[in-house]
Amino acid sequence: MNADLDAYLSHLRSERQVSAHTLDAYHRDLLKVRALCEKYGIADWNDLDVRSLRSFVARLHQDGLSSRSLARLLSAVRGLYQYLIREGRCRHDPANGLAAPKGARRLPRALDADRAQQLLDGGVEDDFIARRDQAMLELFYSSGLRLSELVGLDLDGLDLSAGLVRVRGKGNKTRELPVGSKAREAMEEWLPLRAAANPGDGAVFISRQGRRLTPRAVQLRVREAGVRELGQHLHPHMLRHSFASHMLESSQDLRAVQELLGHADISTTQIYTHLDFQHLASVYDQAHPRAKRRGADE
């Protein structure tokens, strides 16, 4: 089993050229499966069947492994068996058709409207970093961008006179999004500073050295803004969640929010209806004379 596993990992590294992060995750997942095989006397990948693998997944789930982690583990097992079948070393894939147990779906964290305003209305110094960071924060919240979309944004994707930004999202799909007046103002303050930095390409958001910002650099700047303005941890996706929940609270138009977020399936967007209900329930509790719930004065 060890030789087959080593050969597969070498294949991922040299031929598939997967990232170091993915390679490490698959390696750890497959080591878990191999350890369980050894524990139950399975000495060859060919001898692992669907029933045994299902039992392993159930055991790992009981031990606290999340549904998301189990789904990744099964993906790693499928990849291994596809490789072994192609190489003639195995005859079947025990993970075929096997799904990870569904876990409780976590609601995304979002800022309320007042906290979002507090974040964005803080004083902005008139320098390169401050103007750039303000433009990034405003654009995240104004248009609901993903981190990858903001980092990949080029000048030809901006039309500030029309109040539009064009981004390339998941599945290489392009969509146009509105840019609010505050975000336009922040971008107009930033772009002349960007031009003066002699950027190396068309990237909208760059470092002082003129290089396109990395996702990690943006995450760090957003986190710093959260600590400075709100005294809390903040990440780019929280601004996207805030955009979505605030849009849904105001419009009640789930389809429109789906389009703005670039979700292929509306079921992905429907999680924000839970956030919206939380907002409505909070308003109800505060406003309705007979809404006092058990434990309110405990």
Coordinates of C-alpha atoms in Angstrom, one line a residue:
M1 CA 0.0 0.0 0.0
N2 CA 2.9 2.3 0.8
A3 CA 4.4 2.0 -2.7
D4 CA 1.1 2.7 -4.4
L5 CA 0.5 5.7 -2.2
D6 CA 4.0 7.1 -2.8
A7 CA 3.5 6.6 -6.6
Y8 CA 0.2 8.5 -6.5
L9 CA 1.6 11.4 -4.5
S10 CA 4.6 11.6 -6.9
H11 CA 2.1 11.7 -9.8
L12 CA 0.2 14.6 -8.2
R13 CA 3.4 16.5 -7.6
S14 CA 5.2 16.0 -10.9
E15 CA 2.4 15.4 -13.5
R16 CA -0.6 17.1 -12.0
Q17 CA 1.5 19.8 -10.4
V18 CA -1.0 20.4 -7.6
S19 CA -0.2 23.0 -5.0
A20 CA 1.8 22.1 -1.9
H21 CA -1.3 22.7 0.2
T22 CA -3.4 20.3 -1.8
L23 CA -0.7 17.7 -1.8
D24 CA -0.2 17.8 1.9
A25 CA -4.0 17.6 2.5
Y26 CA -4.4 14.6 0.3
H27 CA -1.4 12.9 1.9
R28 CA -2.8 13.3 5.4
D29 CA -6.3 12.1 4.3
L30 CA -4.9 9.0 2.6
L31 CA -2.7 8.2 5.6
K32 CA -5.8 8.2 7.7
V33 CA -7.4 5.7 5.4
R34 CA -4.3 3.5 5.2
A35 CA -4.1 3.5 9.0
L36 CA -7.6 2.2 9.3
C37 CA -6.9 -0.4 6.6
E38 CA -4.0 -1.6 8.6
K39 CA -6.0 -1.7 11.8
Y40 CA -8.6 -3.9 10.2
G41 CA -6.2 -6.2 8.4
I42 CA -6.6 -4.8 4.9
A43 CA -3.2 -5.1 3.3
D44 CA -3.9 -4.1 -0.3
W45 CA -5.9 -1.2 -1.9
N46 CA -7.7 -3.8 -4.0
D47 CA -9.2 -5.3 -0.8
L48 CA -10.8 -2.1 0.4
D49 CA -14.5 -2.3 -0.5
V50 CA -17.4 0.1 -0.3
R51 CA -18.7 -1.3 2.9
S52 CA -15.4 -1.0 4.7
L53 CA -14.8 2.5 3.4
R54 CA -18.3 3.6 4.5
S55 CA -17.6 2.2 7.9
F56 CA -14.3 4.1 8.0
V57 CA -16.0 7.4 7.1
A58 CA -18.7 6.8 9.8
R59 CA -15.9 6.2 12.4
L60 CA -14.0 9.3 11.4
H61 CA -17.2 11.3 11.6
Q62 CA -17.9 10.0 15.1
D63 CA -14.4 11.0 16.1
G64 CA -15.2 14.6 15.1
L65 CA -14.0 15.0 11.6
S66 CA -16.2 17.5 9.8
S67 CA -18.4 16.8 6.8
R68 CA -16.2 19.1 4.7
S69 CA -13.0 17.3 5.7
L70 CA -14.7 13.9 5.0
A71 CA -15.8 15.1 1.6
R72 CA -12.1 16.1 0.8
L73 CA -10.9 12.7 2.2
L74 CA -13.3 10.9 -0.2
S75 CA -12.1 13.1 -3.0
A76 CA -8.6 12.0 -2.2
V77 CA -9.6 8.3 -2.2
R78 CA -11.3 8.7 -5.6
G79 CA -8.2 10.3 -7.0
L80 CA -6.0 7.5 -5.7
Y81 CA -8.2 4.8 -7.2
Q82 CA -8.6 6.5 -10.5
Y83 CA -4.9 6.5 -10.7
L84 CA -4.5 2.9 -9.6
I85 CA -7.2 1.7 -12.0
R86 CA -5.5 3.6 -14.9
E87 CA -2.2 2.0 -13.9
G88 CA -3.7 -1.5 -13.8
R89 CA -3.1 -1.9 -10.1
C90 CA -6.8 -1.9 -9.0
R91 CA -10.0 -3.1 -10.4
H92 CA -12.6 -1.0 -8.5
D93 CA -13.1 2.3 -6.8
P94 CA -14.7 1.9 -3.3
A95 CA -15.5 5.6 -3.1
N96 CA -17.6 5.7 -6.2
G97 CA -21.0 6.9 -5.3
L98 CA -20.1 7.3 -1.6
A99 CA -20.9 10.7 -0.1
A100 CA -19.8 12.3 3.2
P101 CA -22.5 12.7 5.9
K102 CA -24.1 16.1 5.8
G103 CA -23.2 18.4 8.6
A104 CA -25.0 21.4 10.0
R105 CA -24.6 24.3 7.6
R106 CA -22.9 27.2 9.2
L107 CA -24.3 30.6 8.7
P108 CA -21.8 33.1 7.3
R109 CA -20.8 35.8 9.7
A110 CA -21.7 39.3 8.6
L111 CA -21.4 42.9 9.9
D112 CA -24.7 44.7 10.6
A113 CA -25.2 47.9 8.6
D114 CA -24.1 50.2 11.4
R115 CA -20.8 48.3 11.9
A116 CA -20.2 48.3 8.1
Q117 CA -20.7 52.1 8.1
Q118 CA -18.3 52.4 11.1
L119 CA -15.7 50.4 9.2
L120 CA -15.9 52.5 6.1
D121 CA -16.5 56.0 7.5
G122 CA -13.3 56.0 9.6
G123 CA -10.8 58.8 8.8
V124 CA -8.7 58.1 5.7
E125 CA -5.2 59.5 5.5
D126 CA -4.2 60.9 2.2
D127 CA -1.4 58.4 1.3
F128 CA -0.8 55.5 -0.9
I129 CA -1.7 52.6 1.5
A130 CA -4.6 54.3 3.2
R131 CA -6.3 55.3 -0.1
R132 CA -5.7 51.8 -1.6
D133 CA -7.1 50.0 1.4
Q134 CA -10.1 52.2 1.6
A135 CA -10.8 51.6 -2.1
M136 CA -10.5 47.8 -1.5
L137 CA -12.9 47.9 1.4
E138 CA -15.4 50.0 -0.3
L139 CA -15.4 47.8 -3.5
F140 CA -15.7 44.6 -1.4
Y141 CA -18.8 45.9 0.3
S142 CA -20.2 47.9 -2.6
S143 CA -20.2 45.0 -5.1
G144 CA -19.9 41.8 -3.1
L145 CA -16.6 40.7 -4.7
R146 CA -14.8 37.5 -3.9
L147 CA -11.2 37.9 -2.8
S148 CA -10.0 36.3 -6.0
E149 CA -12.1 38.7 -8.1
L150 CA -10.7 41.7 -6.4
V151 CA -7.1 40.5 -6.6
G152 CA -7.6 39.6 -10.3
L153 CA -9.3 42.9 -11.2
D154 CA -7.6 44.9 -14.0
L155 CA -8.2 48.5 -15.2
D156 CA -10.1 47.4 -18.2
G157 CA -12.7 45.9 -15.9
L158 CA -13.6 49.3 -14.4
D159 CA -16.0 51.8 -15.8
L160 CA -16.4 54.3 -13.0
S161 CA -18.3 56.8 -15.2
A162 CA -21.0 54.1 -15.7
G163 CA -20.6 52.8 -12.1
L164 CA -19.7 49.3 -13.2
V165 CA -17.1 46.7 -12.5
R166 CA -16.5 43.6 -14.6
V167 CA -15.0 40.6 -12.8
R168 CA -14.1 37.0 -13.7
G169 CA -15.5 34.6 -11.1
K170 CA -15.8 30.9 -10.5
G171 CA -15.9 28.7 -13.6
N172 CA -14.2 31.6 -15.5
K173 CA -17.6 33.3 -15.8
T174 CA -17.7 37.0 -16.3
R175 CA -20.3 39.3 -14.7
E176 CA -20.9 43.0 -14.4
L177 CA -21.7 44.6 -11.1
P178 CA -22.8 48.0 -10.0
V179 CA -20.3 50.2 -8.0
G180 CA -21.9 52.5 -5.4
S181 CA -21.1 56.2 -5.2
K182 CA -18.9 55.8 -2.1
A183 CA -16.9 53.1 -3.7
R184 CA -16.5 55.2 -6.9
E185 CA -15.2 58.1 -4.9
A186 CA -12.7 55.9 -3.1
M187 CA -11.5 54.4 -6.4
E188 CA -11.2 57.9 -7.9
E189 CA -9.0 58.9 -5.0
W190 CA -6.9 55.8 -5.4
L191 CA -6.3 55.5 -9.1
P192 CA -4.0 58.6 -9.5
L193 CA -1.8 57.2 -6.7
R194 CA -1.8 53.8 -8.4
A195 CA -0.7 55.4 -11.7
A196 CA 2.2 57.3 -10.0
A197 CA 3.6 54.0 -8.7
N198 CA 4.5 52.8 -12.2
P199 CA 2.5 49.5 -12.0
G200 CA 4.0 46.5 -13.8
D201 CA 0.7 45.5 -15.4
G202 CA -3.0 46.4 -15.4
A203 CA -3.8 45.3 -11.9
V204 CA -6.1 47.8 -10.1
F205 CA -4.7 47.0 -6.6
I206 CA -0.9 47.1 -6.3
S207 CA 1.9 47.4 -3.8
R208 CA 4.2 50.4 -3.5
Q209 CA 6.6 48.5 -5.8
G210 CA 3.9 48.4 -8.5
R211 CA 3.2 44.6 -8.2
R212 CA -0.3 43.1 -8.1
L213 CA -1.4 42.4 -4.5
T214 CA -1.5 38.8 -3.5
P215 CA -4.6 37.4 -1.8
R216 CA -2.7 37.0 1.5
A217 CA -1.7 40.7 1.4
V218 CA -5.3 41.8 0.9
Q219 CA -6.4 39.5 3.8
L220 CA -3.8 41.1 6.1
R221 CA -4.9 44.6 5.2
V222 CA -8.6 43.8 5.7
R223 CA -7.8 42.2 9.1
E224 CA -5.8 45.2 10.2
A225 CA -8.7 47.5 9.2
G226 CA -11.1 45.4 11.3
V227 CA -8.9 45.6 14.3
R228 CA -8.3 49.3 13.9
E229 CA -11.9 50.4 13.2
L230 CA -14.0 47.7 14.8
G231 CA -11.8 46.0 17.3
Q232 CA -12.7 42.6 15.8
H233 CA -11.4 40.0 13.3
L234 CA -12.4 40.8 9.8
H235 CA -11.8 39.0 6.5
P236 CA -12.8 39.7 2.9
H237 CA -15.6 37.1 2.8
M238 CA -17.3 38.8 5.7
L239 CA -17.7 41.9 3.6
R240 CA -19.2 39.8 0.8
H241 CA -21.6 38.2 3.3
S242 CA -22.5 41.6 4.7
F243 CA -23.2 42.9 1.2
A244 CA -25.4 39.9 0.5
S245 CA -27.4 40.0 3.7
H246 CA -27.9 43.8 3.6
M247 CA -29.1 43.6 0.0
L248 CA -31.6 40.8 0.8
E249 CA -32.8 42.6 3.9
S250 CA -33.6 45.7 1.8
S251 CA -34.8 44.1 -1.5
Q252 CA -36.2 40.7 -0.5
D253 CA -35.1 39.7 -4.1
L254 CA -33.2 36.4 -3.8
R255 CA -32.7 36.0 -7.5
A256 CA -31.1 39.4 -7.8
V257 CA -28.8 38.7 -5.0
Q258 CA -27.9 35.3 -6.6
E259 CA -26.9 37.2 -9.8
L260 CA -24.9 39.8 -8.0
L261 CA -23.0 37.1 -6.0
G262 CA -22.4 35.0 -9.1
H263 CA -23.9 31.8 -7.6
A264 CA -24.6 29.1 -10.1
D265 CA -27.2 27.5 -7.8
I266 CA -29.8 29.5 -5.9
S267 CA -29.6 27.1 -3.0
T268 CA -26.2 28.6 -2.3
T269 CA -27.8 32.0 -2.0
Q270 CA -30.6 30.8 0.1
I271 CA -28.4 30.6 3.2
Y272 CA -28.8 34.4 3.3
T273 CA -32.5 34.0 3.9
H274 CA -31.5 32.5 7.3
L275 CA -29.5 35.6 8.0
D276 CA -32.4 37.7 7.0
F277 CA -34.7 35.8 9.4
Q278 CA -32.3 36.4 12.2
H279 CA -32.5 40.2 11.5
L280 CA -36.3 40.0 11.4
A281 CA -36.5 37.9 14.6
S282 CA -34.3 40.5 16.4
V283 CA -36.6 43.3 15.3
Y284 CA -39.6 41.3 16.3
D285 CA -38.2 40.6 19.8
Q286 CA -37.5 44.3 20.3
A287 CA -40.7 45.7 18.9
H288 CA -43.5 43.4 19.6
P289 CA -45.2 43.9 23.0
R290 CA -45.8 40.2 23.5
A291 CA -42.6 38.9 22.0
K292 CA -40.7 38.5 25.3
R293 CA -39.2 35.0 25.1
R294 CA -38.4 32.6 27.8
G295 CA -35.2 33.4 29.5
A296 CA -35.2 37.1 28.5
D297 CA -34.9 38.2 32.1
E298 CA -32.7 35.4 33.3

